[in-house]
Short mmCIF file of C-alpha atoms in Angstrom, two decimals:
data_model
loop_
_atom_site.label_atom_id
_atom_site.label_comp_id
_atom_site.label_asym_id
_atom_site.label_seq_id
_atom_site.Cartn_x
_atom_site.Cartn_y
_atom_site.Cartn_z
CA UNK A 1 183.04 -44.80 32.44
CA UNK A 2 183.31 -46.41 35.82
CA UNK A 3 184.47 -50.04 35.83
CA UNK A 4 183.94 -51.78 39.16
CA UNK A 5 187.02 -53.74 40.23
CA UNK A 6 186.72 -57.42 41.09
CA UNK A 7 183.83 -58.12 38.70
CA UNK A 8 183.68 -60.03 35.43
CA UNK A 9 182.17 -58.50 32.29
CA UNK A 10 180.39 -59.78 29.18
CA UNK A 11 180.76 -58.67 25.56
CA UNK A 12 177.30 -57.08 25.95
CA UNK A 13 178.52 -54.82 28.78
CA UNK A 14 176.86 -56.67 31.65
CA UNK A 15 178.71 -57.31 34.89
CA UNK A 16 178.90 -60.50 36.96
CA UNK A 17 179.83 -60.75 40.63
CA UNK A 18 180.68 -64.28 41.75
CA UNK A 19 180.16 -65.34 45.36
CA UNK A 20 180.53 -69.09 45.80
CA UNK A 21 178.12 -70.71 43.33
CA UNK A 22 176.00 -67.55 42.90
CA UNK A 23 176.48 -65.13 39.99
CA UNK A 24 174.89 -61.70 40.48
CA UNK A 25 174.18 -59.97 37.16
CA UNK A 26 173.69 -56.30 36.27
CA UNK A 27 174.31 -53.66 33.60
CA UNK A 28 177.69 -51.95 33.41
CA UNK A 29 178.16 -48.20 33.55
CA UNK A 30 178.90 -48.26 29.82
CA UNK A 31 175.59 -50.02 29.08
CA UNK A 32 173.43 -47.78 31.25
CA UNK A 33 175.11 -44.65 29.85
CA UNK A 34 174.45 -45.70 26.26
CA UNK A 35 170.85 -46.69 27.00
CA UNK A 36 170.04 -43.40 28.69
CA UNK A 37 167.23 -43.01 31.23
CA UNK A 38 165.91 -46.49 32.01
CA UNK A 39 162.13 -46.53 32.37
CA UNK A 40 161.30 -50.26 32.55
CA UNK A 41 162.98 -53.54 33.47
CA UNK A 42 161.39 -56.92 32.73
CA UNK A 43 162.85 -59.26 35.33
CA UNK A 44 163.14 -63.04 35.03
CA UNK A 45 161.12 -65.32 37.31
CA UNK A 46 162.67 -66.95 40.37
CA UNK A 47 163.26 -70.68 39.72
CA UNK A 48 163.53 -70.15 35.93
CA UNK A 49 166.32 -72.21 34.37
CA UNK A 50 168.57 -70.31 31.94
CA UNK A 51 171.35 -71.28 29.57
CA UNK A 52 174.34 -69.03 28.93
CA UNK A 53 173.47 -66.70 26.06
CA UNK A 54 169.69 -66.91 26.57
CA UNK A 55 167.70 -63.73 27.08
CA UNK A 56 167.52 -63.17 30.82
CA UNK A 57 165.80 -59.80 31.20
CA UNK A 58 164.81 -56.77 29.12
CA UNK A 59 165.60 -53.14 29.76
CA UNK A 60 163.78 -50.24 28.12
CA UNK A 61 164.99 -46.66 28.09
CA UNK A 62 163.80 -43.47 26.50
CA UNK A 63 166.24 -44.25 23.63
CA UNK A 64 166.10 -48.02 23.12
CA UNK A 65 165.24 -51.48 24.36
CA UNK A 66 167.89 -54.07 25.09
CA UNK A 67 168.07 -57.65 26.31
CA UNK A 68 170.34 -58.81 29.09
CA UNK A 69 171.66 -62.24 28.18
CA UNK A 70 172.51 -64.86 30.77
CA UNK A 71 176.30 -64.89 31.24
CA UNK A 72 176.14 -68.38 32.78
CA UNK A 73 173.73 -71.30 32.92
CA UNK A 74 171.74 -72.07 36.03
CA UNK A 75 168.64 -71.30 38.06
CA UNK A 76 167.37 -67.84 38.97
CA UNK A 77 167.39 -67.71 42.78
CA UNK A 78 166.63 -64.02 43.35
CA UNK A 79 165.55 -60.93 41.41
CA UNK A 80 165.92 -57.28 42.39
CA UNK A 81 162.25 -56.38 42.82
CA UNK A 82 163.19 -52.75 43.52
CA UNK A 83 163.66 -52.39 39.76
CA UNK A 84 159.94 -53.08 39.19
CA UNK A 85 159.10 -49.74 40.77
CA UNK A 86 162.41 -47.90 40.39
CA UNK A 87 164.10 -48.96 37.12
CA UNK A 88 166.08 -45.71 37.12
CA UNK A 89 168.13 -47.05 40.04
CA UNK A 90 170.31 -48.64 37.35
CA UNK A 91 171.19 -45.14 36.11
CA UNK A 92 171.92 -43.91 39.65
CA UNK A 93 174.28 -46.77 40.59
CA UNK A 94 174.42 -49.61 38.10
CA UNK A 95 176.72 -51.69 40.29
CA UNK A 96 174.34 -51.57 43.27
CA UNK A 97 171.18 -52.04 41.18
CA UNK A 98 171.76 -55.67 40.23
CA UNK A 99 169.13 -57.46 38.13
CA UNK A 100 169.18 -61.07 39.31
CA UNK A 101 171.18 -63.83 40.96
CA UNK A 102 171.86 -67.15 39.26
CA UNK A 103 172.83 -70.39 40.98
CA UNK A 104 175.39 -71.59 38.46
CA UNK A 105 175.13 -75.08 37.00
CA UNK A 106 178.40 -74.77 35.03
CA UNK A 107 180.90 -72.40 36.70
CA UNK A 108 183.42 -73.16 33.92
CA UNK A 109 181.38 -70.76 31.74
CA UNK A 110 182.89 -67.92 33.78
CA UNK A 111 186.14 -68.47 31.85
CA UNK A 112 184.47 -66.88 28.79
CA UNK A 113 183.98 -63.59 30.65
CA UNK A 114 186.44 -60.68 30.81
CA UNK A 115 188.21 -59.43 33.94
CA UNK A 116 187.87 -55.78 34.99
CA UNK A 117 191.28 -54.63 33.66
CA UNK A 118 190.77 -56.14 30.19
CA UNK A 119 187.20 -54.83 30.06
CA UNK A 120 188.30 -51.32 30.97
CA UNK A 121 191.02 -51.43 28.31
CA UNK A 122 188.42 -52.42 25.69
CA UNK A 123 186.22 -49.35 26.26
#
């Protein structure tokens, strides 16, 4: 499993890249590998407000369906529309095929996430 350095990770195997007050969210290599070939991604809507732990997006594969939960609270400011037509991009490069970007309303929630070294050790 590839663990991208410099990112934070959730218990659900999602990754979070923090740039200023923006948290970019995607599926980790572990998650995409266990899901198998991803055939559909239901993206959130721009301007939606989310709370940490809420369902953010859904991913369907040939094996299973899974929710991506919001790692932090805030407002959706951008979604990766490429995934509407090419959901399999997550399987090709899960760290480039991000799902959405959240303008954080409570950056302190990041403290509940795991750093790359601890995440890698947990796999």
